[in-house]
Amino acid sequence: MFSISARVAVAAGGIISLFRALPTILHGLKMGLHDVGLLKRPGAVADDAEANQRTERDLSMKFVGIGCVLLIAGIMAAPSLHMNFLGAVMILAFGFLFVTVSSRITGEVGSTSNPISGMTVATLLLTCLVFLVMRWTGPSYYVTALSVGAIVCIASSNGGTTSQDLKTGFLLGGTPKFMQIAILLGAFGSAVLLGPILMVLNDNATVYVPVSKVAPAGLTTDATKLEKHEGLRGVQARDDSASYLVWQKTDTEGGPAGRYLVNAAGKAVWLVDPGINGQFTERPDGSKVQKFDAPKATLVSYIIKGILDRKLPWALVLFGVMIALTLELCGVSSLVFAVGVYLPISSSTPLFVGGAVRWLVDRAMRKKPSYAHLGEDEFVAETDKSPGVLLASGYIAGGAISGIVIAFLAGVPSLNGIDTGLQTWAETKNPFFAGPNADLLAMLPFVVLTGFLYLVAREKLLVTKKN
């Protein structure tokens, strides 16, 4: 539960950072109002001359405003989101708030440490509090709150990424308008492609558990109150092609809560154990299934249900806020500190090692005659273009792509036999596969990659000849 305090501390630090960035935000807002003709600034002639430069051309605020209206209309029109007007307004407000925070922390710490989860938790907390005041505590509002949090989460993520892209374009002399159009197309393409991919992964790892295993006495419900029909998906669909009614059981009376497939008589036949965050790793025919863990999704459900059901541990929430305020009073950046507390050791340790490599490389490069005459800012700018930075960026991209490929292959039924065979061989032949020495096997490639990064950054390997 301490993770709640850490995430709230991130959110509180982000809000404090937002207030510090208010001059920049107001300046951007004035520029936007000027763009749509609602405000005339002093020195407008000089500003107009600057705006006519190719590198200063952005998408019109009219385009952005119309896009926001169409986007909100589309969100409200989607029946699965259960969105209402108040929820749409909160999406705009929290989106504006946390996109700014995301952009700022991405510039200060880096995109890999962007505290998206903290901002999502803050969105959920505030949204659910508003719903509680409005007395919107029914199950349908759980989905509404989740939709608000999910959309703001995606907007915050895109905000940090967009800032990095536009900064790179600025350094290279790109036209912001064309880059923004490309970013819009890229975001649309990702939304279209990633949704079906996640659905396929979830379906491939979904296990349909006979109700007799989880509720020996059986489960029944009033079938006349159920409307949605659904059949089995994935591997088990070959054994049962029938169509069932869907029953979302929210209590634990008589059997575990969850999604059930019910026949026309109201008798539950299957418990649908999802591929993401599921518990059953074996199908009725004995075949093994590798589940996909999503612990943050569990935390989100705790927050939504905890507030709307009035069971959230508010002491931990206030503790996170007090941490952020205390750090600020001590002159420490609460946002950066809270991000470090929030990140698990498995994530922060590689960041520390990467920082140590950068420090060692910079220390050695300082002794070179070609760098000795540079000032501090010039030296940082020059080393930011080093081969080590490029290789580290490739490490990040390669790790993300590899994780997606491995997750996708793990859900392909035809590869289950190969995966099982490799695991069986590793358990019997590989002494480092399990037990106290298991971490040593993962340490070997990490050490090799770290050493390779250091040598490339020192220009000892893969040196490009300079003309």
Coordinates of C-alpha atoms in Angstrom, one line a residue:
M1 CA 0.0 0.0 0.0
F2 CA 3.0 2.3 0.3
S3 CA 3.0 2.5 -3.5
I4 CA -0.2 4.7 -3.1
S5 CA 1.8 7.2 -1.0
A6 CA 4.7 7.2 -3.5
R7 CA 2.3 7.8 -6.4
V8 CA 0.5 10.6 -4.6
A9 CA 3.9 12.2 -3.8
V10 CA 4.7 12.1 -7.5
A11 CA 1.3 13.7 -8.3
A12 CA 1.8 16.4 -5.6
G13 CA 5.3 17.1 -6.8
G14 CA 4.0 17.4 -10.3
I15 CA 1.3 19.9 -9.2
I16 CA 4.0 22.0 -7.4
S17 CA 6.1 21.8 -10.6
L18 CA 3.1 22.9 -12.6
F19 CA 2.7 26.1 -10.5
R20 CA 6.4 26.8 -11.1
A21 CA 5.8 26.4 -14.8
L22 CA 2.8 28.8 -14.8
P23 CA 4.7 31.7 -16.5
T24 CA 5.6 29.4 -19.4
I25 CA 2.0 28.0 -19.6
L26 CA 0.5 31.5 -19.5
H27 CA 2.9 32.6 -22.2
G28 CA 1.8 29.7 -24.4
L29 CA -1.8 30.4 -23.7
K30 CA -1.4 34.0 -24.8
M31 CA 0.2 32.9 -28.0
G32 CA -2.7 30.5 -28.6
L33 CA -5.3 33.3 -28.0
H34 CA -3.3 35.5 -30.4
D35 CA -3.3 32.8 -33.0
V36 CA -7.1 32.6 -33.0
G37 CA -7.4 36.4 -33.0
L38 CA -8.8 36.7 -29.5
L39 CA -5.8 38.6 -28.1
K40 CA -3.5 41.2 -29.5
R41 CA -0.1 41.3 -27.8
P42 CA 2.3 44.2 -27.5
G43 CA 5.0 44.0 -30.2
A44 CA 2.7 42.0 -32.4
V45 CA 4.5 43.1 -35.6
A46 CA 7.8 41.7 -34.4
D47 CA 6.1 38.6 -33.1
D48 CA 4.3 38.1 -36.5
A49 CA 7.6 38.4 -38.3
E50 CA 9.1 35.8 -36.0
A51 CA 6.1 33.5 -36.4
N52 CA 6.4 33.7 -40.2
Q53 CA 9.8 31.9 -40.0
R54 CA 9.5 28.3 -41.0
T55 CA 10.9 27.0 -37.7
E56 CA 8.2 28.9 -35.7
R57 CA 5.1 27.6 -37.6
D58 CA 2.9 25.5 -35.4
L59 CA -0.6 24.0 -36.0
S60 CA -3.2 26.7 -35.7
M61 CA -5.0 26.9 -32.3
K62 CA -8.3 26.8 -34.3
F63 CA -7.3 23.4 -35.5
V64 CA -6.4 22.3 -32.0
G65 CA -9.7 23.6 -30.6
I66 CA -11.8 21.9 -33.2
G67 CA -9.8 18.7 -32.7
C68 CA -10.5 18.8 -28.9
V69 CA -14.2 19.3 -29.5
L70 CA -14.4 16.4 -32.0
L71 CA -12.3 14.2 -29.7
I72 CA -14.5 14.8 -26.7
A73 CA -17.6 14.3 -28.9
G74 CA -16.2 10.9 -30.0
I75 CA -15.4 9.9 -26.5
M76 CA -18.9 10.7 -25.3
A77 CA -20.4 8.9 -28.2
A78 CA -18.5 5.6 -27.4
P79 CA -21.0 3.6 -25.4
S80 CA -18.4 1.3 -23.8
L81 CA -16.7 4.3 -22.1
H82 CA -19.9 5.3 -20.2
M83 CA -18.8 8.9 -20.5
N84 CA -20.9 11.9 -19.5
F85 CA -20.3 15.7 -20.0
L86 CA -18.7 16.2 -16.6
G87 CA -16.3 13.4 -17.3
A88 CA -15.4 15.0 -20.6
V89 CA -14.7 18.3 -18.9
M90 CA -12.4 16.6 -16.4
I91 CA -10.6 15.0 -19.3
L92 CA -9.8 18.4 -20.7
A93 CA -8.9 19.9 -17.3
F94 CA -6.7 17.1 -16.1
G95 CA -5.3 16.6 -19.6
F96 CA -4.1 20.2 -19.7
L97 CA -2.7 19.9 -16.2
F98 CA -0.8 16.6 -16.5
V99 CA 0.4 17.0 -20.1
T100 CA 2.3 20.1 -18.8
V101 CA 3.7 18.2 -15.9
S102 CA 4.7 15.3 -18.2
S103 CA 6.5 17.6 -20.5
R104 CA 8.4 19.3 -17.7
I105 CA 9.6 16.1 -16.0
T106 CA 10.6 14.6 -19.3
G107 CA 12.8 17.6 -19.9
E108 CA 14.3 17.4 -16.3
V109 CA 14.7 13.7 -15.8
G110 CA 14.0 11.9 -19.1
S111 CA 11.2 10.1 -20.9
T112 CA 12.1 6.8 -19.2
S113 CA 11.3 8.3 -15.8
N114 CA 8.1 10.0 -16.8
P115 CA 5.8 9.4 -13.8
I116 CA 2.7 8.5 -15.8
S117 CA 1.3 6.3 -13.0
G118 CA 1.5 9.0 -10.4
M119 CA -0.4 11.4 -12.6
T120 CA -3.0 8.7 -13.5
V121 CA -3.5 8.0 -9.8
A122 CA -4.0 11.7 -9.1
T123 CA -6.5 11.9 -11.9
L124 CA -8.4 8.9 -10.5
L125 CA -8.4 10.3 -7.0
L126 CA -9.8 13.7 -8.1
T127 CA -12.3 12.2 -10.5
C128 CA -13.6 9.7 -8.0
L129 CA -13.9 12.4 -5.3
V130 CA -16.0 14.5 -7.7
F131 CA -18.2 11.5 -8.4
L132 CA -18.5 10.8 -4.7
V133 CA -19.7 14.4 -4.1
M134 CA -22.2 14.0 -7.0
R135 CA -23.3 10.6 -5.4
W136 CA -22.3 8.7 -8.6
T137 CA -21.2 5.5 -6.9
G138 CA -22.9 2.8 -9.1
P139 CA -20.9 0.2 -11.0
S140 CA -21.3 2.1 -14.3
Y141 CA -19.4 5.1 -12.8
Y142 CA -16.5 2.8 -12.1
V143 CA -16.1 2.5 -15.9
T144 CA -16.5 6.3 -16.3
A145 CA -13.8 7.1 -13.8
L146 CA -11.5 4.4 -15.4
S147 CA -12.1 6.0 -18.8
V148 CA -11.2 9.4 -17.6
G149 CA -8.0 8.1 -16.0
A150 CA -7.0 6.1 -19.0
I151 CA -7.5 8.9 -21.5
V152 CA -5.5 11.4 -19.3
C153 CA -2.8 8.8 -18.8
I154 CA -2.4 8.4 -22.6
A155 CA -2.5 12.2 -23.1
S156 CA 0.3 12.6 -20.4
S157 CA 2.4 9.9 -22.1
N158 CA 2.0 11.5 -25.5
G159 CA 2.8 15.0 -23.9
G160 CA 6.2 13.9 -22.8
T161 CA 7.0 12.1 -26.0
T162 CA 5.8 15.1 -28.1
S163 CA 8.0 17.5 -26.2
Q164 CA 11.0 15.3 -26.8
D165 CA 10.2 15.0 -30.5
L166 CA 9.7 18.8 -30.9
K167 CA 12.9 19.5 -29.0
T168 CA 14.8 17.2 -31.4
G169 CA 13.1 19.0 -34.3
F170 CA 14.1 22.3 -32.9
L171 CA 17.8 21.3 -32.6
L172 CA 17.7 19.9 -36.2
G173 CA 15.9 22.9 -37.6
G174 CA 12.6 21.1 -38.4
T175 CA 9.2 22.7 -39.0
P176 CA 7.0 22.2 -35.9
K177 CA 3.8 22.1 -37.9
F178 CA 4.8 19.2 -40.0
M179 CA 6.2 17.4 -37.0
Q180 CA 2.9 17.9 -35.2
I181 CA 1.0 16.4 -38.1
A182 CA 3.3 13.4 -38.1
I183 CA 2.9 12.9 -34.4
L184 CA -0.9 13.0 -34.8
L185 CA -0.7 10.3 -37.5
G186 CA 1.6 8.2 -35.4
A187 CA -0.6 8.5 -32.3
F188 CA -3.6 7.5 -34.4
G189 CA -1.8 4.5 -35.9
S190 CA -0.7 3.3 -32.5
A191 CA -4.2 3.6 -31.1
V192 CA -5.6 1.6 -34.1
L193 CA -3.0 -1.1 -33.9
L194 CA -2.3 -1.6 -30.2
G195 CA -5.9 -2.2 -29.2
P196 CA -6.3 -5.3 -31.4
I197 CA -2.9 -6.6 -30.4
L198 CA -3.7 -6.4 -26.7
M199 CA -7.0 -8.0 -27.3
V200 CA -5.3 -10.9 -29.1
L201 CA -2.8 -11.3 -26.3
N202 CA -5.5 -11.4 -23.7
D203 CA -7.6 -13.8 -25.6
N204 CA -4.7 -16.2 -26.3
A205 CA -3.9 -16.4 -22.6
T206 CA -7.5 -16.4 -21.3
V207 CA -8.5 -19.6 -19.5
Y208 CA -12.2 -20.7 -19.4
V209 CA -12.5 -22.5 -16.1
P210 CA -15.4 -24.9 -15.5
V211 CA -17.5 -23.5 -12.7
S212 CA -17.4 -26.8 -10.9
K213 CA -13.8 -26.1 -10.0
V214 CA -14.4 -22.7 -8.4
A215 CA -17.9 -23.3 -7.1
P216 CA -18.7 -27.0 -6.6
A217 CA -22.3 -26.2 -5.5
G218 CA -22.8 -24.4 -8.8
L219 CA -23.8 -20.8 -9.5
T220 CA -27.1 -19.5 -10.9
T221 CA -28.5 -16.0 -11.7
D222 CA -31.5 -14.5 -13.3
A223 CA -30.9 -14.9 -17.0
T224 CA -33.6 -12.4 -17.9
K225 CA -31.5 -9.6 -16.6
L226 CA -28.6 -10.4 -18.8
E227 CA -28.3 -9.0 -22.4
K228 CA -24.8 -9.5 -23.7
H229 CA -24.0 -12.7 -25.6
E230 CA -20.5 -14.1 -25.9
G231 CA -18.7 -17.3 -26.9
L232 CA -15.4 -18.8 -26.0
R233 CA -12.3 -17.3 -27.7
G234 CA -8.8 -18.6 -28.3
V235 CA -7.8 -22.2 -28.1
Q236 CA -10.8 -23.5 -26.1
A237 CA -13.2 -22.2 -28.7
R238 CA -12.5 -25.3 -30.7
D239 CA -14.1 -27.4 -27.9
D240 CA -17.1 -25.3 -27.2
S241 CA -18.7 -23.1 -29.9
A242 CA -21.9 -22.3 -28.0
S243 CA -23.0 -18.8 -27.3
Y244 CA -23.6 -17.8 -23.6
L245 CA -25.0 -14.9 -21.7
V246 CA -22.4 -12.7 -19.9
W247 CA -22.7 -12.3 -16.1
Q248 CA -20.4 -9.9 -14.3
K249 CA -20.5 -11.1 -10.7
T250 CA -19.3 -8.4 -8.3
D251 CA -19.6 -10.2 -5.0
T252 CA -18.0 -13.4 -3.6
E253 CA -21.2 -15.1 -2.4
G254 CA -21.2 -18.7 -3.5
G255 CA -18.1 -18.3 -5.6
P256 CA -15.4 -15.8 -6.6
A257 CA -16.2 -12.5 -8.2
G258 CA -15.5 -12.3 -11.9
R259 CA -16.9 -12.7 -15.4
Y260 CA -19.1 -15.8 -16.0
L261 CA -20.6 -17.3 -19.1
V262 CA -24.2 -18.4 -18.3
N263 CA -26.6 -20.6 -20.3
A264 CA -30.2 -19.7 -21.1
A265 CA -31.4 -21.3 -17.8
G266 CA -29.2 -19.0 -15.8
K267 CA -26.6 -21.6 -14.8
A268 CA -23.0 -20.5 -14.9
V269 CA -20.9 -22.8 -17.1
W270 CA -17.5 -21.0 -17.4
L271 CA -15.5 -18.6 -15.3
V272 CA -13.5 -16.3 -17.7
D273 CA -10.0 -16.0 -16.3
P274 CA -8.4 -13.2 -18.3
G275 CA -4.9 -13.4 -19.8
I276 CA -3.9 -10.1 -18.2
N277 CA -3.8 -10.4 -14.4
G278 CA -5.4 -13.8 -14.5
Q279 CA -4.9 -16.5 -11.8
F280 CA -5.4 -19.9 -13.6
T281 CA -2.3 -21.0 -15.7
E282 CA -3.7 -24.4 -16.8
R283 CA -6.5 -25.2 -19.2
P284 CA -9.0 -28.1 -18.6
D285 CA -7.0 -30.2 -21.1
G286 CA -3.8 -29.8 -19.1
S287 CA -2.0 -27.3 -21.4
K288 CA 0.0 -24.5 -19.7
V289 CA -0.7 -20.8 -20.1
Q290 CA 1.6 -17.9 -19.4
K291 CA -0.3 -15.0 -17.9
F292 CA 0.6 -11.3 -18.3
D293 CA 1.0 -9.4 -15.1
A294 CA -0.4 -5.9 -14.7
P295 CA -0.1 -4.9 -11.0
K296 CA -0.9 -1.2 -11.7
A297 CA -4.3 -2.2 -13.1
T298 CA -5.0 -3.8 -9.7
L299 CA -4.0 -0.6 -7.9
V300 CA -6.3 1.4 -10.1
S301 CA -9.2 -0.9 -9.3
Y302 CA -8.4 -0.5 -5.6
I303 CA -8.5 3.3 -5.9
I304 CA -11.7 3.5 -7.8
K305 CA -13.6 1.0 -5.6
G306 CA -11.9 2.3 -2.5
I307 CA -13.2 5.9 -3.0
L308 CA -16.6 5.2 -4.4
D309 CA -17.2 2.5 -1.8
R310 CA -15.6 4.8 0.9
K311 CA -12.8 2.3 1.8
L312 CA -9.7 4.0 0.6
P313 CA -6.8 4.4 3.2
W314 CA -6.7 8.2 3.2
A315 CA -3.8 8.3 5.7
L316 CA -1.5 7.0 3.0
V317 CA -2.8 9.6 0.5
L318 CA -2.2 12.5 2.9
F319 CA 1.2 11.0 3.8
G320 CA 2.3 11.2 0.1
V321 CA 1.2 14.9 0.0
M322 CA 3.1 15.7 3.2
I323 CA 6.2 14.0 1.8
A324 CA 6.1 16.3 -1.3
L325 CA 5.5 19.5 0.8
T326 CA 8.3 18.6 3.2
L327 CA 10.8 18.1 0.4
E328 CA 9.9 21.4 -1.1
L329 CA 10.4 23.2 2.2
C330 CA 13.8 21.6 2.4
G331 CA 14.8 22.9 -1.0
V332 CA 14.6 19.5 -2.7
S333 CA 12.8 18.9 -5.9
S334 CA 9.8 16.8 -4.7
L335 CA 8.9 15.6 -8.2
V336 CA 12.4 14.1 -9.0
F337 CA 12.7 12.7 -5.5
A338 CA 9.2 11.2 -5.6
V339 CA 9.9 9.6 -9.0
G340 CA 13.0 7.9 -7.4
V341 CA 10.9 6.6 -4.5
Y342 CA 8.1 5.5 -6.8
L343 CA 10.3 3.5 -9.2
P344 CA 11.0 -0.1 -8.1
I345 CA 14.6 -1.1 -7.4
S346 CA 14.6 -3.2 -10.6
S347 CA 14.1 0.0 -12.6
S348 CA 16.1 2.5 -10.6
T349 CA 19.2 0.4 -10.4
P350 CA 19.9 0.3 -14.1
L351 CA 19.3 4.0 -14.2
F352 CA 21.9 4.5 -11.5
V353 CA 24.3 2.3 -13.4
G354 CA 23.7 4.2 -16.6
G355 CA 24.3 7.5 -14.7
A356 CA 27.6 6.1 -13.3
V357 CA 28.7 5.1 -16.7
R358 CA 28.0 8.6 -18.0
W359 CA 29.9 10.1 -15.1
L360 CA 32.9 7.9 -15.7
V361 CA 32.9 8.7 -19.4
D362 CA 32.5 12.4 -18.9
R363 CA 35.4 12.4 -16.4
A364 CA 37.6 10.6 -18.9
M365 CA 36.6 12.8 -21.9
R366 CA 37.3 16.0 -19.9
K367 CA 41.0 15.1 -20.0
K368 CA 41.1 15.1 -23.8
P369 CA 42.6 18.2 -25.4
S370 CA 39.6 18.7 -27.7
Y371 CA 37.3 19.0 -24.7
A372 CA 39.5 20.8 -22.2
H373 CA 38.8 24.3 -23.5
L374 CA 35.0 23.9 -23.4
G375 CA 32.8 25.5 -20.8
E376 CA 30.4 23.4 -18.7
D377 CA 27.3 24.0 -20.9
E378 CA 29.3 23.5 -24.1
F379 CA 30.8 20.3 -22.7
V380 CA 27.4 18.9 -21.8
A381 CA 26.0 19.8 -25.2
E382 CA 28.9 18.1 -27.0
T383 CA 28.8 14.9 -24.9
D384 CA 25.0 14.7 -25.4
K385 CA 25.9 13.9 -29.1
S386 CA 28.3 11.2 -28.2
P387 CA 28.1 7.6 -29.5
G388 CA 27.3 6.4 -25.9
V389 CA 24.1 8.5 -25.9
L390 CA 23.0 7.1 -29.2
L391 CA 23.8 3.5 -28.1
A392 CA 21.9 4.0 -24.8
S393 CA 18.9 5.2 -26.8
G394 CA 19.1 2.1 -28.9
Y395 CA 19.1 0.0 -25.7
I396 CA 15.9 1.6 -24.6
A397 CA 14.1 1.1 -28.0
G398 CA 15.4 -2.4 -28.3
G399 CA 14.3 -3.4 -24.8
A400 CA 10.8 -2.1 -25.5
I401 CA 10.5 -3.8 -28.9
S402 CA 11.9 -7.1 -27.5
G403 CA 9.4 -7.1 -24.6
I404 CA 6.5 -6.6 -27.0
V405 CA 7.7 -9.4 -29.3
I406 CA 8.2 -11.8 -26.4
A407 CA 4.8 -11.1 -25.0
F408 CA 3.1 -11.6 -28.4
L409 CA 4.9 -14.9 -29.0
A410 CA 4.1 -16.2 -25.6
G411 CA 0.4 -15.9 -26.5
V412 CA 0.6 -17.8 -29.8
P413 CA -0.9 -21.2 -29.3
S414 CA 1.3 -22.9 -31.9
L415 CA 4.4 -21.9 -30.0
N416 CA 3.3 -23.3 -26.6
G417 CA 5.1 -26.5 -27.3
I418 CA 8.4 -24.8 -28.0
D419 CA 8.1 -22.6 -24.9
T420 CA 7.3 -25.6 -22.7
G421 CA 10.2 -27.6 -24.2
L422 CA 12.7 -24.8 -23.6
Q423 CA 11.5 -24.4 -20.0
T424 CA 11.7 -28.1 -19.3
W425 CA 15.3 -28.2 -20.7
A426 CA 16.3 -25.1 -18.7
E427 CA 14.9 -26.6 -15.5
T428 CA 16.9 -29.9 -15.9
K429 CA 20.1 -28.7 -17.6
N430 CA 20.7 -25.1 -16.6
P431 CA 22.0 -24.8 -13.0
F432 CA 21.4 -21.0 -13.0
F433 CA 17.7 -21.2 -14.0
A434 CA 16.3 -21.3 -10.5
G435 CA 17.5 -21.1 -6.9
P436 CA 19.9 -18.7 -5.2
N437 CA 22.1 -18.4 -8.4
A438 CA 19.3 -17.5 -10.8
D439 CA 20.2 -13.8 -10.8
L440 CA 23.7 -14.5 -11.9
L441 CA 22.5 -15.7 -15.3
A442 CA 20.7 -12.3 -15.9
M443 CA 23.7 -10.4 -14.6
L444 CA 26.1 -11.7 -17.3
P445 CA 24.4 -10.0 -20.3
F446 CA 23.8 -6.9 -18.2
V447 CA 27.6 -6.6 -17.4
V448 CA 28.4 -7.3 -21.1
L449 CA 26.0 -4.6 -22.3
T450 CA 27.3 -2.1 -19.7
G451 CA 30.9 -2.7 -20.6
F452 CA 30.1 -2.4 -24.3
L453 CA 28.3 0.9 -23.6
Y454 CA 31.3 2.3 -21.8
L455 CA 33.8 1.3 -24.5
V456 CA 31.6 2.8 -27.2
A457 CA 31.1 6.0 -25.2
R458 CA 34.8 6.3 -24.7
E459 CA 35.2 5.9 -28.5
K460 CA 37.2 2.7 -28.1
L461 CA 34.8 0.7 -30.3
L462 CA 32.7 1.5 -33.4
V463 CA 34.7 4.7 -33.9
T464 CA 33.5 6.8 -36.9
K465 CA 36.3 8.4 -38.7
K466 CA 36.0 12.2 -38.8
N467 CA 36.9 14.0 -42.0

